[in-house]
Amino acid sequence: MKFFMANWKMHKTVQEALEFLKDFIPSVQGISDREIGIAPAFVCIDSMSKALRDTDIKVGAQNVFYENKGAYTGEVSPVMLKDLNIDYVIIGHSERRKYFHETDEIINLKIKATMSENLNVIFCIGETLEERESEKTFDVLKKQIEKGLENIEKYDSLVLAYEPVWAIGTGKVASELQIEEAHAFIKNRLKDIYSDKADRIRILYGGSVSPENIHSIMNIANVDGVLVGGASLDPEKFLKIIKYEERK
Ligand code: PGA
């Protein structure tokens, strides 16, 4: 099923999150042919998860730690997230890699710990502008996939998100050819690891997705959905993205 996931990053208080849902829940009612999810800040997860209990909208977290308990001031564990009835955890986002120094090894531990609690993972990968300009894109993607997914067998709980770092929050969307090439490359690397079962792993695109560009993005081969930052903060914009066929 096509997947439309909102990554709210560090935006919205609990009250603002619930306000968003007031408009958003009725507008997506009856949409059953695609999966919709929202990853708010940790502090909003409990209220959002309760408010969405009777809907098909999934709740996600934007981060997690790789131990279930212990002296790790400020961290949140997979078991704590599981307790809030969430479905997805975004792991390896480029902002986590850049500002919080998450390495492929840390990301691999987080994916394992999250899957042990039977939560689904949205595993983010993507190259920086410098890496693209020095023609290292495919080497970078290969390394991120191989290290991030080392010894991970639960492909059923896995979603990949290709997010070129230079396209995130910049308004600079990757070209159709760049997205097509990257997604085909990712699919092939997943096939190296999971053989034919890789076809069950969805690959999302992320980076400046908007109501204006969603239609062409969704028509690219091997694009199974999108991870949306900025545009998902506005219920109308996010809805236009979800119902992209209506705006050609
Ligand atoms: P953006 O963010 O849509 O604001 O570019 C996407 C993301 O970081 O997931």
Short mmCIF file of C-alpha atoms and ligand atoms in Angstrom, two decimals:
data_model
loop_
_atom_site.label_atom_id
_atom_site.label_comp_id
_atom_site.label_asym_id
_atom_site.label_seq_id
_atom_site.Cartn_x
_atom_site.Cartn_y
_atom_site.Cartn_z
CA MET A 1 0.00 0.00 0.00
CA LYS A 2 1.28 3.50 -0.80
CA PHE A 3 2.53 5.19 2.35
CA PHE A 4 2.30 8.89 3.29
CA MET A 5 4.26 9.61 6.46
CA ALA A 6 4.50 13.00 8.16
CA ASN A 7 7.67 13.88 10.03
CA TRP A 8 6.80 16.87 12.18
CA LYS A 9 10.35 17.23 13.54
CA MET A 10 10.53 19.69 16.47
CA HIS A 11 7.19 21.37 15.72
CA LYS A 12 3.80 21.52 17.49
CA THR A 13 2.88 21.39 21.15
CA VAL A 14 0.33 18.82 22.34
CA GLN A 15 -2.45 21.38 21.90
CA GLU A 16 -1.32 22.27 18.38
CA ALA A 17 -1.04 18.60 17.45
CA LEU A 18 -4.60 17.89 18.62
CA GLU A 19 -5.82 21.00 16.79
CA PHE A 20 -4.30 19.62 13.56
CA LEU A 21 -6.15 16.35 14.06
CA LYS A 22 -9.51 18.09 14.41
CA ASP A 23 -9.38 19.10 10.74
CA PHE A 24 -7.35 16.19 9.52
CA ILE A 25 -9.20 13.13 10.88
CA PRO A 26 -12.54 13.83 9.14
CA SER A 27 -10.79 14.75 5.89
CA VAL A 28 -9.06 11.37 5.53
CA GLN A 29 -11.98 9.28 6.70
CA GLY A 30 -12.88 6.65 4.12
CA ILE A 31 -9.43 6.63 2.50
CA SER A 32 -8.56 2.93 2.67
CA ASP A 33 -6.25 2.37 -0.29
CA ARG A 34 -3.20 4.06 1.22
CA GLU A 35 -1.44 4.15 4.57
CA ILE A 36 -1.18 7.45 6.42
CA GLY A 37 1.00 8.18 9.44
CA ILE A 38 2.27 11.05 11.58
CA ALA A 39 5.47 11.17 13.63
CA PRO A 40 5.12 14.02 16.17
CA ALA A 41 7.57 15.01 18.90
CA PHE A 42 7.84 12.51 21.78
CA VAL A 43 5.77 14.68 24.12
CA CYS A 44 2.78 14.52 21.73
CA ILE A 45 2.82 10.78 21.10
CA ASP A 46 0.58 9.71 23.98
CA SER A 47 -2.21 12.22 23.24
CA MET A 48 -1.97 11.64 19.49
CA SER A 49 -2.04 7.89 19.87
CA LYS A 50 -5.19 8.14 22.03
CA ALA A 51 -6.85 10.63 19.66
CA LEU A 52 -6.16 8.35 16.69
CA ARG A 53 -7.13 5.08 18.37
CA ASP A 54 -10.33 4.65 16.35
CA THR A 55 -8.84 5.73 13.04
CA ASP A 56 -6.50 4.07 10.54
CA ILE A 57 -3.93 6.86 10.92
CA LYS A 58 -0.67 5.47 12.27
CA VAL A 59 1.54 7.16 14.86
CA GLY A 60 5.32 7.15 14.68
CA ALA A 61 8.27 8.35 16.73
CA GLN A 62 11.14 10.32 15.23
CA ASN A 63 13.88 8.65 17.25
CA VAL A 64 14.55 5.98 19.88
CA PHE A 65 17.43 4.70 21.99
CA TYR A 66 18.85 1.20 21.60
CA GLU A 67 18.54 0.00 25.18
CA ASN A 68 15.23 -0.71 26.88
CA LYS A 69 16.13 0.81 30.24
CA GLY A 70 19.03 2.15 32.24
CA ALA A 71 21.02 5.24 33.17
CA TYR A 72 20.68 7.09 29.84
CA THR A 73 19.48 10.56 30.82
CA GLY A 74 17.11 12.06 28.30
CA GLU A 75 16.60 8.96 26.17
CA VAL A 76 13.41 7.06 25.27
CA SER A 77 13.41 3.29 24.77
CA PRO A 78 11.64 1.00 22.30
CA VAL A 79 9.65 -0.62 25.12
CA MET A 80 8.41 2.82 26.26
CA LEU A 81 7.26 3.62 22.72
CA LYS A 82 5.61 0.23 22.35
CA ASP A 83 3.64 1.00 25.50
CA LEU A 84 2.14 4.07 23.75
CA ASN A 85 0.73 1.90 20.93
CA ILE A 86 2.72 3.41 18.14
CA ASP A 87 3.42 1.67 14.84
CA TYR A 88 6.60 3.18 13.40
CA VAL A 89 9.92 4.60 14.48
CA ILE A 90 11.95 6.78 12.10
CA ILE A 91 15.61 5.82 12.46
CA GLY A 92 18.71 7.31 10.87
CA HIS A 93 17.23 10.63 9.75
CA SER A 94 19.95 12.86 8.34
CA GLU A 95 19.29 15.48 11.03
CA ARG A 96 20.02 12.80 13.67
CA ARG A 97 23.16 11.81 11.78
CA LYS A 98 24.30 15.42 11.43
CA TYR A 99 23.37 17.14 14.71
CA PHE A 100 23.48 14.14 17.05
CA HIS A 101 26.37 12.29 15.45
CA GLU A 102 24.52 9.05 14.83
CA THR A 103 26.70 6.58 12.99
CA ASP A 104 25.66 3.61 10.86
CA GLU A 105 26.59 1.38 13.83
CA ILE A 106 24.33 3.29 16.25
CA ILE A 107 21.54 3.24 13.69
CA ASN A 108 21.94 -0.52 13.29
CA LEU A 109 21.60 -0.99 17.09
CA LYS A 110 18.50 1.21 17.12
CA ILE A 111 16.88 -0.74 14.29
CA LYS A 112 17.54 -4.05 16.06
CA ALA A 113 16.23 -2.81 19.41
CA THR A 114 13.10 -1.35 17.80
CA MET A 115 12.33 -4.49 15.83
CA SER A 116 12.76 -6.59 18.98
CA GLU A 117 9.70 -4.78 20.33
CA ASN A 118 7.81 -5.58 17.12
CA LEU A 119 7.68 -1.96 16.03
CA ASN A 120 8.11 -1.04 12.37
CA VAL A 121 11.12 0.95 11.28
CA ILE A 122 11.41 3.72 8.70
CA PHE A 123 15.12 3.62 7.97
CA CYS A 124 16.41 6.86 6.37
CA ILE A 125 19.38 7.06 4.07
CA GLY A 126 20.69 9.71 1.70
CA GLU A 127 23.74 11.53 0.45
CA THR A 128 24.90 15.08 1.18
CA LEU A 129 25.43 17.64 -1.59
CA GLU A 130 29.18 17.25 -1.30
CA GLU A 131 28.87 13.47 -1.69
CA ARG A 132 26.63 13.85 -4.74
CA GLU A 133 28.94 16.40 -6.35
CA SER A 134 31.93 14.15 -5.85
CA GLU A 135 29.97 11.25 -7.40
CA LYS A 136 29.89 9.24 -4.19
CA THR A 137 26.09 8.95 -3.97
CA PHE A 138 25.88 5.23 -4.69
CA ASP A 139 28.85 4.33 -2.48
CA VAL A 140 27.26 6.24 0.37
CA LEU A 141 23.85 4.61 -0.09
CA LYS A 142 25.44 1.16 -0.32
CA LYS A 143 27.39 1.66 2.90
CA GLN A 144 24.39 3.09 4.77
CA ILE A 145 22.23 0.14 3.70
CA GLU A 146 24.81 -2.58 4.38
CA LYS A 147 25.88 -1.24 7.78
CA GLY A 148 22.45 -0.08 8.90
CA LEU A 149 20.83 -3.41 8.05
CA GLU A 150 23.63 -5.71 9.22
CA ASN A 151 22.13 -8.87 10.75
CA ILE A 152 18.59 -7.59 10.41
CA GLU A 153 16.23 -10.25 9.16
CA LYS A 154 12.81 -8.76 9.84
CA TYR A 155 12.23 -7.29 6.41
CA ASP A 156 8.46 -7.29 7.08
CA SER A 157 8.92 -4.52 9.66
CA LEU A 158 11.10 -2.42 7.41
CA VAL A 159 10.43 0.64 5.27
CA LEU A 160 13.30 2.51 3.59
CA ALA A 161 13.27 6.27 3.06
CA TYR A 162 15.59 7.81 0.49
CA GLU A 163 16.15 11.43 1.50
CA PRO A 164 18.93 13.29 -0.29
CA VAL A 165 20.22 15.60 2.45
CA TRP A 166 20.45 18.57 0.07
CA ALA A 167 16.73 18.27 -0.71
CA ILE A 168 15.51 18.30 2.90
CA GLY A 169 13.82 21.54 3.91
CA THR A 170 15.49 23.40 1.05
CA GLY A 171 12.68 23.48 -1.50
CA LYS A 172 15.14 21.77 -3.84
CA VAL A 173 13.52 18.51 -4.84
CA ALA A 174 15.63 15.81 -6.50
CA SER A 175 14.99 15.36 -10.22
CA GLU A 176 12.84 12.48 -11.42
CA LEU A 177 15.91 10.79 -12.85
CA GLN A 178 17.88 11.18 -9.61
CA ILE A 179 15.01 9.68 -7.61
CA GLU A 180 14.49 6.86 -10.10
CA GLU A 181 18.18 5.93 -10.14
CA ALA A 182 18.51 6.05 -6.35
CA HIS A 183 15.36 4.00 -5.72
CA ALA A 184 16.39 1.36 -8.30
CA PHE A 185 19.83 1.19 -6.68
CA ILE A 186 18.32 0.83 -3.19
CA LYS A 187 15.94 -1.90 -4.40
CA ASN A 188 18.88 -3.84 -5.85
CA ARG A 189 20.92 -3.56 -2.66
CA LEU A 190 17.89 -4.77 -0.68
CA LYS A 191 17.64 -7.71 -3.12
CA ASP A 192 21.30 -8.52 -2.38
CA ILE A 193 20.33 -8.86 1.28
CA TYR A 194 16.76 -10.20 1.22
CA SER A 195 16.54 -11.67 -2.33
CA ASP A 196 12.97 -11.69 -3.68
CA LYS A 197 11.53 -10.72 -0.32
CA ALA A 198 12.97 -7.24 -0.91
CA ASP A 199 9.94 -6.55 -3.09
CA ARG A 200 7.89 -6.36 0.09
CA ILE A 201 10.01 -3.49 1.48
CA ARG A 202 8.56 -0.12 0.57
CA ILE A 203 10.90 2.69 -0.45
CA LEU A 204 9.72 6.23 0.32
CA TYR A 205 11.12 9.44 -1.11
CA GLY A 206 11.67 12.43 1.18
CA GLY A 207 12.95 15.98 0.64
CA SER A 208 10.83 19.05 -0.09
CA VAL A 209 7.74 17.01 -1.05
CA SER A 210 4.84 19.39 -1.69
CA PRO A 211 1.33 19.40 -3.19
CA GLU A 212 2.96 20.79 -6.36
CA ASN A 213 5.52 18.02 -6.93
CA ILE A 214 3.84 14.98 -5.37
CA HIS A 215 2.12 13.83 -8.54
CA SER A 216 5.30 13.43 -10.54
CA ILE A 217 7.16 11.89 -7.57
CA MET A 218 4.49 9.22 -7.06
CA ASN A 219 4.72 8.25 -10.73
CA ILE A 220 8.42 7.35 -10.52
CA ALA A 221 9.25 3.62 -10.56
CA ASN A 222 9.95 2.08 -7.12
CA VAL A 223 8.51 5.06 -5.21
CA ASP A 224 6.07 3.55 -2.73
CA GLY A 225 5.25 6.71 -0.84
CA VAL A 226 6.75 9.79 0.75
CA LEU A 227 8.17 11.06 4.02
CA VAL A 228 7.00 14.65 4.35
CA GLY A 229 8.46 17.30 6.65
CA GLY A 230 7.49 20.97 6.21
CA ALA A 231 4.38 20.43 4.08
CA SER A 232 2.91 17.96 6.57
CA LEU A 233 2.55 20.62 9.27
CA ASP A 234 -0.47 22.06 7.47
CA PRO A 235 -3.44 19.66 7.33
CA GLU A 236 -4.62 21.00 3.97
CA LYS A 237 -1.23 20.61 2.34
CA PHE A 238 -0.72 17.14 3.76
CA LEU A 239 -4.18 16.14 2.53
CA LYS A 240 -3.39 17.42 -0.97
CA ILE A 241 -0.25 15.28 -0.93
CA ILE A 242 -2.20 12.20 0.18
CA LYS A 243 -4.87 12.78 -2.50
CA TYR A 244 -2.29 13.58 -5.16
CA GLU A 245 -4.26 12.10 -8.06
CA GLU A 246 -6.83 14.86 -7.72
CA ARG A 247 -4.29 17.54 -8.71
CA LYS A 248 -2.63 16.67 -11.95
P1 PGA B 1 11.05 18.31 4.20
O1 PGA B 1 11.61 17.21 5.21
O2 PGA B 1 9.81 17.70 3.54
O3 PGA B 1 10.74 19.48 5.04
O4 PGA B 1 12.12 18.55 3.18
C1 PGA B 1 11.60 15.84 4.90
C2 PGA B 1 12.24 15.04 6.00
O5 PGA B 1 13.24 15.48 6.58
O6 PGA B 1 11.78 13.92 6.30
#
